[in-house]
XYZ file of C-alpha atoms in Angstrom:
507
model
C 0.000 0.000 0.000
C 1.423 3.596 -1.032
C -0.435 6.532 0.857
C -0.178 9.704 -0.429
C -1.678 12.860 1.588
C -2.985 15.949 0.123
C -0.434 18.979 -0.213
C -2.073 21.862 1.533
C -5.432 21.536 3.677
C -7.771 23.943 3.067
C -9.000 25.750 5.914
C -12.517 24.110 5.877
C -10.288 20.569 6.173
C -9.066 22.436 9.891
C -10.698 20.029 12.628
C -12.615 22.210 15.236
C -11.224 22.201 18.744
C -11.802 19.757 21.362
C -11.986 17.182 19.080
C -10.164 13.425 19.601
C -7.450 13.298 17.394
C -4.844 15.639 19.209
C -1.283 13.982 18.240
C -1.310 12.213 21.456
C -4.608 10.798 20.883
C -4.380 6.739 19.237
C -5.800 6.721 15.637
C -8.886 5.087 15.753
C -7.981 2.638 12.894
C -4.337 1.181 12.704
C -3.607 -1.360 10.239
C -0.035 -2.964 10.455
C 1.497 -5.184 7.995
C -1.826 -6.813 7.126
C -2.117 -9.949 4.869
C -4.786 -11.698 3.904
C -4.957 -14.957 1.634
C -7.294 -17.776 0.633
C -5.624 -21.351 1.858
C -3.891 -22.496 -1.064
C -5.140 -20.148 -2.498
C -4.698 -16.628 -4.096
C -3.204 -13.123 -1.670
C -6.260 -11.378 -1.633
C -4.703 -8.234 0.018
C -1.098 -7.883 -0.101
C 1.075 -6.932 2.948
C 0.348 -3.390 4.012
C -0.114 -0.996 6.642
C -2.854 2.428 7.029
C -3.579 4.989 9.749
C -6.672 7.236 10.090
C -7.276 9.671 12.641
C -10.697 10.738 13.603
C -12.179 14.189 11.658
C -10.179 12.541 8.476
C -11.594 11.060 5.079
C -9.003 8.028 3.937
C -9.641 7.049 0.519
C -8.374 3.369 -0.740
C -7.464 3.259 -4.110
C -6.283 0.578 -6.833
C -7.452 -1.740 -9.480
C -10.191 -3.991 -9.128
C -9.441 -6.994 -7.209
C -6.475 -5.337 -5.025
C -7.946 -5.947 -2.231
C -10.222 -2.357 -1.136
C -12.937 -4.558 -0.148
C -10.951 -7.177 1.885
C -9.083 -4.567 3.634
C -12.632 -2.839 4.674
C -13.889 -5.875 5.672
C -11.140 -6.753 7.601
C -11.987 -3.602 9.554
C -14.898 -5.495 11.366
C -13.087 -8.852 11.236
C -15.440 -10.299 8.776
C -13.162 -11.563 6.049
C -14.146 -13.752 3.068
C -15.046 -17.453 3.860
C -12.079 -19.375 4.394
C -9.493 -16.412 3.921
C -7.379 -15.767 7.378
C -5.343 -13.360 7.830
C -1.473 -14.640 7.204
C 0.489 -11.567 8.705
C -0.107 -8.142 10.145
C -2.255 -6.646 13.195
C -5.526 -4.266 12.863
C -6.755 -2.111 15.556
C -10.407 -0.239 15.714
C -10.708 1.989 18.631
C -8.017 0.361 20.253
C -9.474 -2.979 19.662
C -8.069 -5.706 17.960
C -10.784 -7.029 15.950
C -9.713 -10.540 15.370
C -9.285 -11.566 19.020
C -12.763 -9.901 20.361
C -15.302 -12.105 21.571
C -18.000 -12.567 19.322
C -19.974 -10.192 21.854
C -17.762 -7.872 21.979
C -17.018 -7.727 18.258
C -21.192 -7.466 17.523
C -21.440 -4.578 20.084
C -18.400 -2.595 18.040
C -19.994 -3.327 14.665
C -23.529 -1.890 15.996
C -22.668 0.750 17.788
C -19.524 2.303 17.209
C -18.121 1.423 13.139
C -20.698 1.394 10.549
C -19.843 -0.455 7.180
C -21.686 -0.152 3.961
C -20.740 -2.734 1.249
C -20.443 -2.482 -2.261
C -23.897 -4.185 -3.414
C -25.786 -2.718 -0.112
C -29.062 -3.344 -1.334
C -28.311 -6.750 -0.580
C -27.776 -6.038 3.191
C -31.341 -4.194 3.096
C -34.313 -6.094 4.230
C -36.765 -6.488 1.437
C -39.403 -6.630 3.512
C -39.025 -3.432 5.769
C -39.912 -0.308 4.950
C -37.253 2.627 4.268
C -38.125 4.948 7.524
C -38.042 1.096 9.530
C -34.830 0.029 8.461
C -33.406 3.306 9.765
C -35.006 3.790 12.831
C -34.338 0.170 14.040
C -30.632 1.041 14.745
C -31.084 4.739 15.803
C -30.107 6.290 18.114
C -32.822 8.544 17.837
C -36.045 6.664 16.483
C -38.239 9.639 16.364
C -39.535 10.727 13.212
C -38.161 13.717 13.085
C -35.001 12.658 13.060
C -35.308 9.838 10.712
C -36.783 12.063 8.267
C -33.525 14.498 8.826
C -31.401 11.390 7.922
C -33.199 10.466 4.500
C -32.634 14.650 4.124
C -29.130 14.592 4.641
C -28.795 11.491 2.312
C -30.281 13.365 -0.177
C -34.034 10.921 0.105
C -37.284 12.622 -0.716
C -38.871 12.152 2.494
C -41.905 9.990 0.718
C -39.487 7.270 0.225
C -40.047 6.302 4.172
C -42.894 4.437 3.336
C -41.152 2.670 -0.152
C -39.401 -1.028 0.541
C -36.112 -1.388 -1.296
C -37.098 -3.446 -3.656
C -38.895 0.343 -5.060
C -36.153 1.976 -4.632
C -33.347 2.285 -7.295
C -29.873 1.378 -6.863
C -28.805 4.807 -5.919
C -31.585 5.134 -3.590
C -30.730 1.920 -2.176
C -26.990 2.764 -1.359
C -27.815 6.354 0.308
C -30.561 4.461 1.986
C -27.803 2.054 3.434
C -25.495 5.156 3.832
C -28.915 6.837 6.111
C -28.375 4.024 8.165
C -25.149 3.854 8.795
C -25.480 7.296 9.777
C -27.830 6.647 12.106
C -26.001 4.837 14.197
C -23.574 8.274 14.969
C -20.673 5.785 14.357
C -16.783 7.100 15.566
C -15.768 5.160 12.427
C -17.645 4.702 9.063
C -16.559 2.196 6.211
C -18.019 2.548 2.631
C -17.181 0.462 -0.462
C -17.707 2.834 -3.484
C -20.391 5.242 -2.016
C -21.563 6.942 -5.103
C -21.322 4.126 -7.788
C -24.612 4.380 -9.711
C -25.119 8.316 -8.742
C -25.370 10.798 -11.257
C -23.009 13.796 -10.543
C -24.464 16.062 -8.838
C -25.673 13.196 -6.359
C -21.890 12.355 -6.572
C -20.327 16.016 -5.145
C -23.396 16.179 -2.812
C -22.267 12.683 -0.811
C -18.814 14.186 -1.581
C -19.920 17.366 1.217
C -21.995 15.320 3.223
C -18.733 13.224 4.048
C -16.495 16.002 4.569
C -18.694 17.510 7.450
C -19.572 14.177 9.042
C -15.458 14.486 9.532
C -14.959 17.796 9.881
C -18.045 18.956 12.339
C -18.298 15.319 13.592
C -14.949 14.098 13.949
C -16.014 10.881 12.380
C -12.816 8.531 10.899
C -13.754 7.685 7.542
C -12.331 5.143 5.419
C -13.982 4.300 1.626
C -12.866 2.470 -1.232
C -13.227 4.269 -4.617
C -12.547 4.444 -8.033
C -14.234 7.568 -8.831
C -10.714 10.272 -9.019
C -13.655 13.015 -8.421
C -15.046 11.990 -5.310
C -11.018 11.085 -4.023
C -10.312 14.869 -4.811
C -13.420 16.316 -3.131
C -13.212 14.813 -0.139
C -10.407 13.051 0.688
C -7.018 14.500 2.829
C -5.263 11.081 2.392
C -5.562 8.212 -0.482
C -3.908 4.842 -0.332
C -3.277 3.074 -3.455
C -3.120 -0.814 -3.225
C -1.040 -2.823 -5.371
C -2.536 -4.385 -8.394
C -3.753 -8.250 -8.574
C -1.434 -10.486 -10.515
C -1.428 -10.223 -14.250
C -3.824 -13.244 -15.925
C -3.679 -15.283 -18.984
C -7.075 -12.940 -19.597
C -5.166 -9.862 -18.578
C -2.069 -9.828 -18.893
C -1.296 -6.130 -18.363
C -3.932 -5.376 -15.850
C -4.832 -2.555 -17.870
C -5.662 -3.161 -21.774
C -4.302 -1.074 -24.696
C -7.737 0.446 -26.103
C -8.355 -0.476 -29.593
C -11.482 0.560 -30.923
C -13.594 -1.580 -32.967
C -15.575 -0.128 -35.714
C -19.364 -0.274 -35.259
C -21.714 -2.455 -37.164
C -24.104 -0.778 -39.433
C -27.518 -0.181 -38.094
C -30.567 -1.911 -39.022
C -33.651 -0.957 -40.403
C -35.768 1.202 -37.863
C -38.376 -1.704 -37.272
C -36.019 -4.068 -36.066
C -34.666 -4.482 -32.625
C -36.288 -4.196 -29.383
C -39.543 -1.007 -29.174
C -40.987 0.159 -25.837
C -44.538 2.120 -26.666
C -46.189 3.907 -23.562
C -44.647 2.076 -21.196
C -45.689 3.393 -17.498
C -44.903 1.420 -13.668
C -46.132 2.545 -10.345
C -45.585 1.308 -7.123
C -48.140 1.576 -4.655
C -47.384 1.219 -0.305
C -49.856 2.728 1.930
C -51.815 4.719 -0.297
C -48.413 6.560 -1.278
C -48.120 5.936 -5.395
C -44.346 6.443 -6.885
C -44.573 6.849 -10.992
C -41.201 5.118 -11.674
C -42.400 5.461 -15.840
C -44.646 7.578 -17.379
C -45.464 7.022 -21.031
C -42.098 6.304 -22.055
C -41.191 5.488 -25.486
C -37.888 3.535 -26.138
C -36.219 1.930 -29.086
C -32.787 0.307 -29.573
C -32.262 -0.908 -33.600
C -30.541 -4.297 -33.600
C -26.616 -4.120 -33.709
C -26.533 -0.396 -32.054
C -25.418 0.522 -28.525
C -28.238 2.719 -26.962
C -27.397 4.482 -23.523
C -30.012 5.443 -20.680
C -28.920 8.110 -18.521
C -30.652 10.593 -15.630
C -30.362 11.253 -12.299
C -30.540 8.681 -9.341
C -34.097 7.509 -8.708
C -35.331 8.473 -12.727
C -36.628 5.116 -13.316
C -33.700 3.947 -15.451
C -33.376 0.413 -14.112
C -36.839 -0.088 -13.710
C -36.935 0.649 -17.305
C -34.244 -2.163 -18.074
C -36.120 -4.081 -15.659
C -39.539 -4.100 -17.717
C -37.742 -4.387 -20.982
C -36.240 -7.384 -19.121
C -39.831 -8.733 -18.449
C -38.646 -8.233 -14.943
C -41.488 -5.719 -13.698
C -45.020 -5.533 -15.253
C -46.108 -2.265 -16.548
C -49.575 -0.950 -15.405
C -49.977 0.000 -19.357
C -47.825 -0.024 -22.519
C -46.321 -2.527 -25.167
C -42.881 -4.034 -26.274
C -42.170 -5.422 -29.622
C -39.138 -7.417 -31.029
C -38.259 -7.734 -34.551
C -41.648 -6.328 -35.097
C -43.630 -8.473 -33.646
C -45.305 -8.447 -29.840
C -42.809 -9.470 -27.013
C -44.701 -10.523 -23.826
C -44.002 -7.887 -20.915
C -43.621 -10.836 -17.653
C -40.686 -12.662 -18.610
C -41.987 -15.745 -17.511
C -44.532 -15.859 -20.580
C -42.151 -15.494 -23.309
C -40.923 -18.398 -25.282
C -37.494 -20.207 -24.408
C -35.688 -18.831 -27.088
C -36.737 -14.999 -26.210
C -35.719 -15.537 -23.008
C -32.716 -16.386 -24.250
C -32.125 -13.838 -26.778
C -32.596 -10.805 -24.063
C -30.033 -11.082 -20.946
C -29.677 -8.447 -18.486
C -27.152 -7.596 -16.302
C -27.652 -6.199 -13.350
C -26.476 -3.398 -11.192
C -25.676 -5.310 -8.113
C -24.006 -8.770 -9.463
C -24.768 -10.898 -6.433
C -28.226 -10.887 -8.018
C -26.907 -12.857 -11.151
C -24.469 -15.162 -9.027
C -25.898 -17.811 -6.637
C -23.174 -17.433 -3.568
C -24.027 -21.407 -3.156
C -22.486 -22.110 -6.382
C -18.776 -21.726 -8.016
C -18.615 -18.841 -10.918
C -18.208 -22.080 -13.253
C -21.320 -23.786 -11.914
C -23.205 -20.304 -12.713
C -21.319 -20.207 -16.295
C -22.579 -23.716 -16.345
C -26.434 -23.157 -15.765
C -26.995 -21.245 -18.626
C -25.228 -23.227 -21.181
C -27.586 -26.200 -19.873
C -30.564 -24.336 -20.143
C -30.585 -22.898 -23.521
C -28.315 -26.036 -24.931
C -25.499 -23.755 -26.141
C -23.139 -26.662 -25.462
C -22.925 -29.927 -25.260
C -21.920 -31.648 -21.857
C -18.240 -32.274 -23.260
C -17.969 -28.513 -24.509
C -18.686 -27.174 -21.452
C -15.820 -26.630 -19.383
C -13.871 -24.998 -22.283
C -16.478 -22.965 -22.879
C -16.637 -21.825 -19.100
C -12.840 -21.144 -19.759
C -13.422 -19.045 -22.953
C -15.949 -16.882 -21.133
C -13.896 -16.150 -18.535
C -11.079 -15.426 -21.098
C -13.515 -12.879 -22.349
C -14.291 -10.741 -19.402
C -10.710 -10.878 -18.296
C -10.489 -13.692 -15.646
C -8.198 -16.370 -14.896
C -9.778 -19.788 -15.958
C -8.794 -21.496 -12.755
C -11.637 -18.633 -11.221
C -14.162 -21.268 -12.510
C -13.342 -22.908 -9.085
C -13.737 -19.734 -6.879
C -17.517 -18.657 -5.421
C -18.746 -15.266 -5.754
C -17.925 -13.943 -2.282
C -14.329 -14.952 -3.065
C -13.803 -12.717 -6.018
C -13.868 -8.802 -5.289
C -17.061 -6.362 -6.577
C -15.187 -5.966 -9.840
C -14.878 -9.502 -10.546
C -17.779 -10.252 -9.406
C -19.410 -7.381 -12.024
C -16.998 -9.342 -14.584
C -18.331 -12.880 -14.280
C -22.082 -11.737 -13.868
C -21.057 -10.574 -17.625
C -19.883 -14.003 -18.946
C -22.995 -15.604 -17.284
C -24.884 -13.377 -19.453
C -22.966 -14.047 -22.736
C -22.947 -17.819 -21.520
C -27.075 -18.006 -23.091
C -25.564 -16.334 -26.290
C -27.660 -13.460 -26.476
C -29.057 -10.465 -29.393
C -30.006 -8.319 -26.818
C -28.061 -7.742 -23.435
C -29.485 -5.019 -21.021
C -26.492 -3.679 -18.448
C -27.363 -1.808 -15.296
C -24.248 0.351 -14.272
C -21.786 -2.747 -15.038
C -18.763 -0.060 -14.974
C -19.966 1.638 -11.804
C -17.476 -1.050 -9.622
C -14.488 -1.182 -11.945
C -11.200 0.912 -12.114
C -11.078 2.922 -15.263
C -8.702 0.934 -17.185
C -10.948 -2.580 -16.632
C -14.310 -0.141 -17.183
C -12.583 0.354 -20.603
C -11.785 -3.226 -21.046
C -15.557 -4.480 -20.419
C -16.919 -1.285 -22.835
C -14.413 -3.111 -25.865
C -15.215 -6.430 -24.669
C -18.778 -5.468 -25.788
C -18.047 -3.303 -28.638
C -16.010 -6.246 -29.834
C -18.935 -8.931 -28.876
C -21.328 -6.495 -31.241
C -19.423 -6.486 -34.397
C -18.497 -10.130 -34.242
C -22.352 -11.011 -33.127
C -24.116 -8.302 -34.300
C -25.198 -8.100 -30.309
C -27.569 -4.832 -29.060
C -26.170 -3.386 -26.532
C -28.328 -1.129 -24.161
C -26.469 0.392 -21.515
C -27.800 2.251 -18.573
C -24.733 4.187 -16.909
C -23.956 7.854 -15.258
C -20.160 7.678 -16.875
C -20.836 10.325 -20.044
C -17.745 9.786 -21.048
C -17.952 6.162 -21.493
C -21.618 6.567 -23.411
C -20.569 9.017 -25.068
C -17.442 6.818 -26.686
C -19.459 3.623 -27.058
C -23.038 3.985 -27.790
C -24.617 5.333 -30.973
C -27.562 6.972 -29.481
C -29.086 7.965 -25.936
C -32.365 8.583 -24.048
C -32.426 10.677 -20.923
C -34.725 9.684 -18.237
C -36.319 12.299 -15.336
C -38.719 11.574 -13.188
C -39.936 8.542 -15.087
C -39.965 10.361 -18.537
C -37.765 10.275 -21.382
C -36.827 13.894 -22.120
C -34.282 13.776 -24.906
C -33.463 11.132 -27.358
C -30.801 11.398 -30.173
C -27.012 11.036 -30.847
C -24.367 10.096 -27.736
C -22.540 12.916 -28.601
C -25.058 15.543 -28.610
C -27.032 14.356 -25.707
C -23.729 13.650 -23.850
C -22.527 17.483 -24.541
C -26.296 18.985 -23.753
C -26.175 17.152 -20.594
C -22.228 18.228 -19.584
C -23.571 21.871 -19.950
């Protein structure tokens, strides 16, 4: 681990008086010398050591799979199954977090570090609803003050009575951030924070981090890849070393070679949305994710979605998906009538149209090895026979820029990157025309973002694939889609070339 520290601090970086990290104060979080490897396995964080003082924002930096995840999990001693920790001390409020009792260690977690992962809508009970799932670890349960955290997340306060499953991904992950918050943690651990926000959600959780240290003296560590946010609101960054180079990727970081586009087809073909509206309904309180939207991706093009947070952009790839029912509106293929519920279209349509979603855990069963998930898929639709199968398992994972011998691994052994990586291949595994992605950059380092983008540019002129892409990185729709559709408040606004609707949004 290198950490570098920012040259000057700005006077609103000054930490008030009184508060706890005086220089003869301990740092709340001291990591020495820390290792941490699967038996007989791969290092999953190489040998390192970081400091953070209280009123301070710590970024961790690096490639995907160095270890930013690992190293934040090892700050509440909850380390991938079957990794252990193979050198090195770490210290949380003068705890050692690796020798507490399993009493002690619950009572730190709850009430004194908060830790938001990387996919948190996973950690988010499906069955609660937003203003419950904040005030049940409070420290103040009143309404008031729950409705002052969903504020300060930057939450319409209507969204107390939404489950997550209503929420978008954005809105899921400042939900999780809300309660964290509420908690008033001394430390607080995030794993990319504003993956999936547009950017003016992005520099909003960038100031609402910076006074939680400055006016709070709250030690904050968080994994990013976003240079932005590191610049914002950081006063120290550590940069982990990057994962050993792979038959798949060899470099770590892929020469970019762009791919000439296929030529479009006719204007009938590919995948038409006509009028599409969905509402969700809790407790008389109605939330119009779509209203009347109209949406068309030709076969063989790359169309990008983009908005802000909470627009309806995945529950647009979700009902194109046959994920979520419309109240009202149509979808066509090819011309003719695609059924809206997935589960009433043919085999071979279900097939043709993969998504991918925003959080991979939702693609990858954590019971089964990335090769048994590879696997399923190539069963189901009979895109290989039995005795094909394993090198095809191995010629996915070529594409997406794994090792083979991954195949073996299970999801929670593989960091958010990786993770994002192989819920790709499972995807390509049916063979698709059409694959839907959610975000899949959001979680990667810019050089493996890059990668994936090729990886599909090349995947469209070889199979004439559509790409649809819903993502708040202009730059990356504006390099590698043909046109776009901006979403607000359920409606689609503007429709036309990347580059123009890129540009018009930029200004």
């Amino acid at each position: 681990m290198t950490t570098t520290r920012h040259p000057a601090t700005p006077t609103d970086r000054i930490p008030p008086d009184g508060r706890t990290d005086l220089p003869d104060a301990p740092p709340p979080v001291t990591v020495t010398g820390l290792e941490v490897a699967l038996p007989d396995g791969p290092v999953l964080l190489r040998a390192g050591s970081l400091t953070v003082r209280a009123g301070t924002v710590t970024a961790l930096t690096g490639p995907s799979g160095s270890g930013k995840t690992t190293l934040l999990r090892a700050l509440i001693g909850d380390l991938p199954h079957g990794a252990r920790v193979t050198s090195g001390t770490v210290s949380v409020l003068g705890q050692d977090v690796f020798t507490l009792a399993p009493d002690a260690l619950r009572a730190l977690r709850r009430h004194r570090v908060a830790y938001v992962g990387q996919d948190p809508g996973s950690a988010l009970n499906p069955r609660m609803r937003a203003g419950r799932l904040i005030a049940e670890v409070a420290a103040d349960r009143s309404p008031a003050a729950v409705a002052a955290l969903l504020a300060e997340c930057r939450l319409p306060e209507t969204l107390v009575h939404h489950r997550p499953g209503a929420l978008s991904g954005g809105q899921q992950r400042r939900l999780a951030l809300a309660r964290a918050l509420a908690r008033q943690p001394d430390v607080l651990l995030l794993d990319e924070p504003t993956a999936g926000l547009d950017n003016a959600l992005r520099d909003e959780i960038a100031g609402l981090l910076r006074r939680l240290a400055t006016d709070r003296g709250v030690a904050i560590v968080l994994a990013c890849h976003d240079p932005r946010l590191v610049e914002a609101c950081a006063d120290a960054a550590t940069v982990l070393g990057a994962p050993a180079a792979t038959p798949g990727n060899p470099t770590g970081a892929p020469a970019r070679t762009v791919l000439p586009a296929p030529a479009a087809a006719p204007a009938a073909d590919g995948l038409r949305a006509t009028d599409l509206s969905v509402a969700f309904t809790h407790q008389g309180h109605t939330h119009h994710a779509l209203r009347d939207a109209h949406f068309h991706a030709p076969a063989g093009t790359a169309t990008g979605i983009i908005g802000p947070s909470g627009s309806g952009k995945s529950t647009l790839l979700r009902t194109l998906a046959g994920l979520q029912t419309p109240v009202s509106g149509t979808l066509t293929w090819h011309g003719e009538p695609l059924p809206v519920p997935v589960r009433k279209r043919s085999r071979d349509q279900q097939r043709r149209i993969q998504l991918v979603p925003q959080n991979p855990l939702g693609a990858l069963n954590p019971a089964r090895t990335i090769g048994a998930s590879l696997t399923r898929p190539l069963q189901l639709h009979r895109t290989a026979g039995r005795a094909e199968r394993p090198d095809r398992v191995g010629r996915l994972l070529d594409d997406v820029g794994l090792p083979r011998d991954f195949a073996h691994r299970y999801p929670h052994e593989l960091s958010g990157g990786q993770r994002q990586r192989a819920s790709i291949a499972r995807a390509l595994a049916a063979e698709p025309d059409l694959l839907l992605c959610d975000e899949v950059t959001s979680a990667l380092d810019p050089a493996t973002a890059v990668a994936v983008m090729e990886l599909l540019t090349r995947l469209r002129t070889e199979r004439r694939l559509t790409l649809v892409l819903v993502s708040h990185e202009l730059d990356l729709v504006a390099a590698y889609t043909d046109t776009v559709h901006r979403l607000d408040a359920g409606r689609i606004h503007a429709a036309g070339p990347s580059g123009d609707v890129a540009d018009a949004e930029e200004r």
